[in-house]
Coordinates of C-alpha atoms in Angstrom, one line a residue:
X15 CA 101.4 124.0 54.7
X16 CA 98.4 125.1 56.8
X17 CA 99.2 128.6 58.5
X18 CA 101.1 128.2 62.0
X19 CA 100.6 130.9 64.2
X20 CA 103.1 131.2 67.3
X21 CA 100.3 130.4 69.9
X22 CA 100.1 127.1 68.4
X23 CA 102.9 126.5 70.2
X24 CA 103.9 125.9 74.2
X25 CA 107.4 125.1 74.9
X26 CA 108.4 123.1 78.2
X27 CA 111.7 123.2 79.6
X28 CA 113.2 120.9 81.6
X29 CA 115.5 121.9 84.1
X30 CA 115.4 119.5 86.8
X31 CA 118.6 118.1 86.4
X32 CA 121.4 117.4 89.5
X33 CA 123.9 118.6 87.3
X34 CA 125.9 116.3 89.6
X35 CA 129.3 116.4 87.0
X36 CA 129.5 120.3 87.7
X37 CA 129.9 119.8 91.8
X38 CA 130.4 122.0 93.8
X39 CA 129.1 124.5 91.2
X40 CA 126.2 122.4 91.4
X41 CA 126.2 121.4 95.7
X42 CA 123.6 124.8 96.2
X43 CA 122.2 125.2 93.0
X44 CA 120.6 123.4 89.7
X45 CA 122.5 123.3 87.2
X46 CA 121.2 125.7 84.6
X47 CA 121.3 128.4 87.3
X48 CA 125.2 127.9 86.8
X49 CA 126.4 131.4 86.1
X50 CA 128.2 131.6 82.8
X51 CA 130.0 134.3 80.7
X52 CA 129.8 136.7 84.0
X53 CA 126.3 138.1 83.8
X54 CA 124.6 134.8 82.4
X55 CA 122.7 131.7 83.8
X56 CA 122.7 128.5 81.8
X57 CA 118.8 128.5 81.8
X58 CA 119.3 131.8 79.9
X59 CA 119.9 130.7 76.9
X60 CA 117.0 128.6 76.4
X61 CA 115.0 131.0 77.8
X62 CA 116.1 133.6 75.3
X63 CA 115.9 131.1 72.0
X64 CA 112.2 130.6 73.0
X65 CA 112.0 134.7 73.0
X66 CA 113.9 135.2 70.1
X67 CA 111.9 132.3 68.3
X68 CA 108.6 133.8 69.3
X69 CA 107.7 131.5 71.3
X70 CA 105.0 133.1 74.1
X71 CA 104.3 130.1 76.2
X72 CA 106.6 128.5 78.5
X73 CA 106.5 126.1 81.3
X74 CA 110.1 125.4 82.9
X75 CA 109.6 121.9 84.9
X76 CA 112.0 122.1 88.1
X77 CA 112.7 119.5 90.7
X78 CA 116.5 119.5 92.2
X79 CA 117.6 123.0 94.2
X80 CA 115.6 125.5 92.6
X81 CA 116.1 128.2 95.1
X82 CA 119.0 130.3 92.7
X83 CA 117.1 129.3 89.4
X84 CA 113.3 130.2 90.9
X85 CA 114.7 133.8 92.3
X86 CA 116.6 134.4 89.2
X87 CA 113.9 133.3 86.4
X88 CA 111.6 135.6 88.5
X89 CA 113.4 138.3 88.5
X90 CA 114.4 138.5 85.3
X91 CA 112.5 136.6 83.0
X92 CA 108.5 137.1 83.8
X93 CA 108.7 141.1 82.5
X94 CA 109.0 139.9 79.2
X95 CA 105.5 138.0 78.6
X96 CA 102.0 139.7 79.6
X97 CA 99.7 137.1 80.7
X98 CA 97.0 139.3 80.0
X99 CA 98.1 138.0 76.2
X100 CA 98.2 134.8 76.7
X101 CA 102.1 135.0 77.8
X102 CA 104.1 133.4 80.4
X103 CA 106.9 132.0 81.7
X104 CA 106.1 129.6 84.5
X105 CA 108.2 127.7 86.5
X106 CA 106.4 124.5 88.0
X107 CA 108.1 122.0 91.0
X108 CA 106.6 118.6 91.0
X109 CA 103.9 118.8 92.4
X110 CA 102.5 114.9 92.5
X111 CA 99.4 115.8 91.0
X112 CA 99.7 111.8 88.8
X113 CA 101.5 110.2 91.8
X114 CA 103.8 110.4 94.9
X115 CA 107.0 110.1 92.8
X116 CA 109.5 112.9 91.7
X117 CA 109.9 112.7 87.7
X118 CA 111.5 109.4 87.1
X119 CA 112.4 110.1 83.4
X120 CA 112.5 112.9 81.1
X121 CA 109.1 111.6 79.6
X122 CA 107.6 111.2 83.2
X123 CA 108.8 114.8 84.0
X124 CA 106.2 115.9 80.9
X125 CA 103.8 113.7 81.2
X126 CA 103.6 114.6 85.5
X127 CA 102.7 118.3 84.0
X128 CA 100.0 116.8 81.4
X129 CA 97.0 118.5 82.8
X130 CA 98.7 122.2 82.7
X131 CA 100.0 121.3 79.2
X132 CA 96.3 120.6 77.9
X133 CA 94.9 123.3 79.7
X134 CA 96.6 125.7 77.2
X135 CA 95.6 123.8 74.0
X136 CA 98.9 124.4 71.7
X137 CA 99.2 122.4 68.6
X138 CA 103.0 121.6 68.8
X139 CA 104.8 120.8 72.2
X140 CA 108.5 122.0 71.8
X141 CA 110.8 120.0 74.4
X142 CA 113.3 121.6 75.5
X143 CA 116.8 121.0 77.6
X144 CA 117.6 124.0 80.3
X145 CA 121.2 122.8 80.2
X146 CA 122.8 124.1 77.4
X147 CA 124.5 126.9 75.7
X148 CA 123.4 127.4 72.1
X149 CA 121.8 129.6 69.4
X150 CA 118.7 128.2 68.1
X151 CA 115.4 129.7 66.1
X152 CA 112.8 127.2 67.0
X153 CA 110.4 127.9 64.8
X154 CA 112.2 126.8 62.5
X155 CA 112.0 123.6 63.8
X156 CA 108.3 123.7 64.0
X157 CA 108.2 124.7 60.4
X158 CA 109.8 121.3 59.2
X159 CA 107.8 119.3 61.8
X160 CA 104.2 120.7 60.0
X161 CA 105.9 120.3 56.6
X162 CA 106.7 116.9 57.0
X163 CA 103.4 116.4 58.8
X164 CA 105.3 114.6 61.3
X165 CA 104.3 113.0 64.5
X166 CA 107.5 113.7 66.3
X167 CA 110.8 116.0 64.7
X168 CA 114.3 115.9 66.5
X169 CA 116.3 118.2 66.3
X170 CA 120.4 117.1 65.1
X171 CA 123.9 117.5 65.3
X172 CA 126.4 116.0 63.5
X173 CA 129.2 115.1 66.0
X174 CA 132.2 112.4 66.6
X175 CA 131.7 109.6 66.9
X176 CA 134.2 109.0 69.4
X177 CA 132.6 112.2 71.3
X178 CA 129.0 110.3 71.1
X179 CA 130.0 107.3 72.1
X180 CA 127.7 106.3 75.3
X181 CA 126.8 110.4 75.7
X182 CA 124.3 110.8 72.7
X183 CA 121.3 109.2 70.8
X184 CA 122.3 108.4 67.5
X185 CA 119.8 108.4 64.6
X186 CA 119.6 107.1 61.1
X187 CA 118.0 108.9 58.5
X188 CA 116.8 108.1 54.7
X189 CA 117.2 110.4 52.1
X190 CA 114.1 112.4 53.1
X191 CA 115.7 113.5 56.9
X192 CA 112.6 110.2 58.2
X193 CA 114.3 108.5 60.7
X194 CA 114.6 104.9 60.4
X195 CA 117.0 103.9 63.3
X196 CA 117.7 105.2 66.7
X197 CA 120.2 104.2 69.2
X198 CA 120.2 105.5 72.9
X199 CA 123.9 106.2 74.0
X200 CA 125.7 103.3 71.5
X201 CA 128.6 102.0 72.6
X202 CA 129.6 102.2 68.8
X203 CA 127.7 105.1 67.3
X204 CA 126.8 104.3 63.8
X205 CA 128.4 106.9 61.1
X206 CA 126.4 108.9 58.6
X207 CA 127.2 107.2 54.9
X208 CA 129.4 108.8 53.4
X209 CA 131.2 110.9 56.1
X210 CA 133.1 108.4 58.0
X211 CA 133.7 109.1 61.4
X212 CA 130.6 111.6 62.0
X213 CA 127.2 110.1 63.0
X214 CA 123.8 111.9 63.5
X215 CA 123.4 112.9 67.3
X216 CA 119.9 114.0 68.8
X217 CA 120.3 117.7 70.8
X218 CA 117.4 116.2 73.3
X219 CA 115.5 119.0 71.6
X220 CA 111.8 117.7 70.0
X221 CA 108.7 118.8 68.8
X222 CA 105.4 116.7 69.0
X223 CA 102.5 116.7 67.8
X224 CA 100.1 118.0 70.9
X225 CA 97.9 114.9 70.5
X226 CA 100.4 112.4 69.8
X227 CA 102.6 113.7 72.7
X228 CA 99.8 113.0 74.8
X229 CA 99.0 109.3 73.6
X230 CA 102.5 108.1 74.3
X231 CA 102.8 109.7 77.6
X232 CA 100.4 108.1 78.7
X233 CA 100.6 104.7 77.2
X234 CA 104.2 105.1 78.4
X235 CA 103.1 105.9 82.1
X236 CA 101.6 102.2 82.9
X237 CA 104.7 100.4 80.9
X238 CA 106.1 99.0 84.0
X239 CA 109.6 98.0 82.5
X240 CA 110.0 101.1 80.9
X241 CA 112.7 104.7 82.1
X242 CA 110.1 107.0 81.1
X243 CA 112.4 108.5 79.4
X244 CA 111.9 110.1 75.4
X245 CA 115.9 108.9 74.1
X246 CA 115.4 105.8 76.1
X247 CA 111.8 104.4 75.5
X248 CA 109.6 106.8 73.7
X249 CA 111.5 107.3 70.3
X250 CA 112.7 103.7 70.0
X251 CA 109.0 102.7 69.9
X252 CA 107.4 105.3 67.3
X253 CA 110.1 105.2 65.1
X254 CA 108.8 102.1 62.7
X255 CA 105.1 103.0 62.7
X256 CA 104.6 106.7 62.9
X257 CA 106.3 109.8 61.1
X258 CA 109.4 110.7 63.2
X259 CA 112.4 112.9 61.1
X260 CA 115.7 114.9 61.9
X261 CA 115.9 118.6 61.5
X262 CA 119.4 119.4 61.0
X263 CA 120.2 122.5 63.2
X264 CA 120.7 125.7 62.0
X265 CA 123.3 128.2 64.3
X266 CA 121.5 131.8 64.9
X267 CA 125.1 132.3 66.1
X268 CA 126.2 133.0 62.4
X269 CA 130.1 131.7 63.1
X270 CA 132.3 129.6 60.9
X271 CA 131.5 126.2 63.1
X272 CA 127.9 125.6 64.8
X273 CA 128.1 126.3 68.5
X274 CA 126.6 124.1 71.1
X275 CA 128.3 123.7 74.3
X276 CA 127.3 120.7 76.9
X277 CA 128.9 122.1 79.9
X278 CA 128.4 119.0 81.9
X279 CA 131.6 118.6 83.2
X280 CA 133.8 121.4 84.6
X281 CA 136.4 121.3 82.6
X282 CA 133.9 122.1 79.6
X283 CA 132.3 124.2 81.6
X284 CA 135.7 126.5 82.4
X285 CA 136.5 126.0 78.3
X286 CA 133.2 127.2 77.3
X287 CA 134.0 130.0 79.5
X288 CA 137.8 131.1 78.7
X289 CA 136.5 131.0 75.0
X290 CA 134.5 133.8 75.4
X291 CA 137.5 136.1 76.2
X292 CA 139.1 135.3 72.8
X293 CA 139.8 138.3 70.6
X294 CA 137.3 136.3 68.2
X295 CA 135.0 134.2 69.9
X296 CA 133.1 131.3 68.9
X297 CA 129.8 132.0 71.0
X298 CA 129.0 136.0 69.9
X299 CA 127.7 138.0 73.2
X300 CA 127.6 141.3 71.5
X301 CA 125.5 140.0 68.7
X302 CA 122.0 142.6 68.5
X303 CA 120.2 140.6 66.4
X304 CA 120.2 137.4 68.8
X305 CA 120.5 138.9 72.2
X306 CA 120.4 136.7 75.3
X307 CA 118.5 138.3 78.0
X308 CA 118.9 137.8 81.4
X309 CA 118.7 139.9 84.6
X310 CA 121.0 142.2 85.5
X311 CA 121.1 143.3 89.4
X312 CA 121.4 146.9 90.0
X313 CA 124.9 147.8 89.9
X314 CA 127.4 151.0 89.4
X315 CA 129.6 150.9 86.6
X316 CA 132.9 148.5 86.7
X317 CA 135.7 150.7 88.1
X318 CA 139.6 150.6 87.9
X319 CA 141.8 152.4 90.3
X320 CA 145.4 153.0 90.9
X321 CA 147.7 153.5 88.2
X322 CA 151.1 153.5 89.8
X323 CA 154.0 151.2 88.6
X324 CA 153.3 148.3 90.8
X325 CA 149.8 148.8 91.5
X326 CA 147.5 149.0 88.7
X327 CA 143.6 148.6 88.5
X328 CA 144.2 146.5 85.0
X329 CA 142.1 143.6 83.3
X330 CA 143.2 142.7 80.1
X331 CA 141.6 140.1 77.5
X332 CA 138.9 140.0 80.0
X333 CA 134.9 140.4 80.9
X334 CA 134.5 142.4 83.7
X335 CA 131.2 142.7 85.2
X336 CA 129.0 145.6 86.7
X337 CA 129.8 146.8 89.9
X338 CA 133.4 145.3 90.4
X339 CA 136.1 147.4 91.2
X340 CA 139.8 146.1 90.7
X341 CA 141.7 148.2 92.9
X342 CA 145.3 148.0 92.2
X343 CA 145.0 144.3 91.1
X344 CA 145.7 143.1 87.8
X345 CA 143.8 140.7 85.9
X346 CA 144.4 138.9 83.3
X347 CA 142.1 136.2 80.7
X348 CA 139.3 136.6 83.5
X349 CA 135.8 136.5 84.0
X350 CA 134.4 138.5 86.7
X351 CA 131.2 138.4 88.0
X352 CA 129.1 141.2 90.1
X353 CA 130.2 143.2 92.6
X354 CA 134.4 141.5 92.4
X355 CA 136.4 143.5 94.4
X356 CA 140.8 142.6 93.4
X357 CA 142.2 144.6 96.0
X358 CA 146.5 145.7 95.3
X359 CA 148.8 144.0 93.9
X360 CA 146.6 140.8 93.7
X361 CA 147.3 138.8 90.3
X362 CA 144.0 137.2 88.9
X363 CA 145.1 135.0 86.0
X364 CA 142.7 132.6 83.7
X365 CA 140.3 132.6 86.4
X366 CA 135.8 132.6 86.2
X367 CA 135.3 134.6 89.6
X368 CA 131.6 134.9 90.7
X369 CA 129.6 137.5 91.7
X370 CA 130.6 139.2 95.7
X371 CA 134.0 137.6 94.9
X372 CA 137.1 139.3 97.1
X373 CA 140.6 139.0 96.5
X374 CA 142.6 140.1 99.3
X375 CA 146.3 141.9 98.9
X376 CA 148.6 140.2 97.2
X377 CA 147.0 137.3 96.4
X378 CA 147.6 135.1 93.3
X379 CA 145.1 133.2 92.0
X380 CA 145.6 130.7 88.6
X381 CA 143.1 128.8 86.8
X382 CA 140.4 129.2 89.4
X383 CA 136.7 128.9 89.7
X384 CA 135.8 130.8 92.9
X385 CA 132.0 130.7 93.8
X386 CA 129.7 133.3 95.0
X387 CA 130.5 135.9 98.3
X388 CA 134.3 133.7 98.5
X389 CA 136.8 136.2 100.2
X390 CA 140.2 135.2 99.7
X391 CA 142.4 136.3 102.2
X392 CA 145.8 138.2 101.7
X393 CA 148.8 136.8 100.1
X394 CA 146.9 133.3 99.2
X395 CA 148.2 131.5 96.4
X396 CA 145.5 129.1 94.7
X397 CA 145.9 127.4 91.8
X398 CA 149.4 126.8 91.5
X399 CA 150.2 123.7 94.0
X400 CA 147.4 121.3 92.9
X401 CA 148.0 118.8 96.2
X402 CA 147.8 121.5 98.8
X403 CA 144.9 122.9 97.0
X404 CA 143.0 119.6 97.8
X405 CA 144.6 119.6 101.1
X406 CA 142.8 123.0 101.7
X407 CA 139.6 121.2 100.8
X408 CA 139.1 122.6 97.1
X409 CA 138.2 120.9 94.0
X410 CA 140.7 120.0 91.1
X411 CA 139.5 118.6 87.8
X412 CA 141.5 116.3 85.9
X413 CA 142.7 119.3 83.7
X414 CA 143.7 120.7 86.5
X415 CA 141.3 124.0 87.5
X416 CA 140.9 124.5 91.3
X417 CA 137.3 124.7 92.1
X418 CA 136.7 127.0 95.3
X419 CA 133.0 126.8 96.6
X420 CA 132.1 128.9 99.8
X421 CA 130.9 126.0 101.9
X422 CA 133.8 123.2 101.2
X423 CA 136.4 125.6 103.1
X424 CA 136.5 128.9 105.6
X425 CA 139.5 131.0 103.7

């Protein structure tokens, strides 16, 4: 294998995406600037795999509401590359530059940012999803894609397939990982032989060779029947003359079961969330040899106050973040974001609470997402009468979580 060196490599993230499933999470703000986990973002664990792989040049393609994810990718992310190296982290809107559209496919959205691609001359072009929560070393990936001296590697999951039925791309491999078959979101997925009921899923995550990359965007670009998309039109057209393979993916999250979360939909999203307050969880937080970075506003401490009888400042099995202060309240399989304030004798139960959050006395509030700066007033119940939670204006998923964003209702 000829030597790879890390600036052989650019990654490009794309996190333009409505994220329409996660509304009203989503009404303000793109999707991967979704908090999760209390102090997280979406983007940031993307962002951190491309860190924690190495990986010094980034371009994060942006289209739908990028007000949240521009302020918070600036804030916290551009201190960790020095341009004067080479580094960055750049976030680019469209811009038009080819033509007047916004990115009509995931392959448009690349091949609209061509120019500032070949401007930095990498070798491999990592694609990249901003959408996800996962563990992933992506060099590793790279690795097999130069062994193989491939054209294009994919990255894989082995999943369902009743849970990839018309949500995945399903591949076929030989015994040599070369793919040989590729379905965009089957209907039936076809299994893996041998394991009956599993099939090969694509993670949306690829590496290309630069040049090739190039090529097919652009021979792509004038195909006037074609979704400029790579799942729907640029892997079903490579796969029988050039050298496309899986890469099976390999968990930097070091559990018993890979992790990787798609929280599209809110009640995934609130799942993916409540896990992380197990005693044991699947997706490790506190792990120091795979951090995920993000930034942290300047905050005091978390605080807890009262400790009579009937009012105490208690959180229990929960994730508490800085600058909250539970006075008197009690909470209960929680995530708080910044700056929460659970005034006394409030009850917080199974609930993701985001940052400037209030809960006034004596509310109650059950299996609740409450969005940013929300002030509950005193003695509100939400959460436990799903139709006059609707009649109030909130959200309710089918598994029934009450969704309250600040501008669907004036508590």
């Amino acid at each position: 294998m000829r030597h790879l060196m890390n600036q052989d490599v650019m990654a490009v993230v794309l996190a333009g995406g409505k994220g329409s499933r996660l509304e009203p999470l989503t009404r303000d703000r793109a999707k991967p600037a979704v908090p999760f986990g209390g102090s997280y973002r979406i983007i940031d664990f993307t962002l951190s795999n491309c860190l924690n792989s190495g990986i010094r040049k980034t371009l994060m393609l942006t289209q739908y509401k990028t007000t949240s994810l521009d302020r918070h990718v600036n804030l916290g992310w551009e201190k960790y590359f020095k341009r004067e190296l080479g580094e960055f982290m750049d976030i680019v809107p469209p811009q038009q530059r080819i033509d007047e559209n916004w990115y009509q496919g995931t392959a448009d959205a690349v091949y609209q940012n061509i120019y500032t691609i070949e401007r930095e001359r990498p070798k491999y072009v990592v694609i990249l999803a901003g959408d996800h929560i996962y563990k992933m070393d992506y060099m590793r990936l790279v690795r097999t894609h130069v062994e193989n001296q491939a054209d294009l590697t994919i990255s894989t999951l082995q999943v369902p397939t009743t849970k990839a039925a018309r949500t995945f791309g399903v591949l076929e491999v030989n015994t040599e990982n070369r793919v040989i078959g590729f379905a965009e979101k089957p209907v039936v997925p076809k299994e893996i032989p041998l394991q009956p009921g599993l099939c090969l899923a694509s993670m949306g995550i690829y590496v290309f060779s630069a040049d090739f990359l190039y090529e097919k965007l652009c021979e792509d670009a004038v195909e006037i029947n074609s979704r400029h998309d790579f799942g729907g039109d640029i892997i079903p057209s490579i796969i029988d003359n050039h050298r496309v393979f899986a890469h099976p993916f390999i968990d930097e999250n070091h559990k018993s079961e890979s992790y990787w979360r798609d929280v599209g939909t809110l009640d995934a999203y609130f799942d993916a969330n409540m896990d992380l307050i197990e005693i044991d969880p699947l997706l490790n937080l506190y792990d120091e040899k795979w951090i995920i970075w993000t930034h942290h506003p300047n905050c005091p401490p978390p605080k807890f106050v009262f400790a009579q009888e009937e009012r105490c400042g208690q959180a229990t099995n929960s994730i508490v973040c800085d600058g909250s202060i539970i006075s008197g309240g009690n909470v209960t399989q929680s995530i708080l974001g910044h700056r929460v304030r659970v005034n006394s004798y409030a009850q917080v139960e199974q609930c993701i609470l985001f940052s400037d959050v209030e809960i006034g006395r004596r509310a109650k509030i059950h299996r609740t997402i409450i969005d940013n700066g929300v002030h509950v007033p005193s003695g509100m119940e939400i959460g436990f009468d799903k139709d006059l939670d609707r009649a109030r204006g909130f959200f309710v998923t089918e598994n029934g979580i009450t969704v309250v964003s600040g501008n669907t209702y004036q508590l």
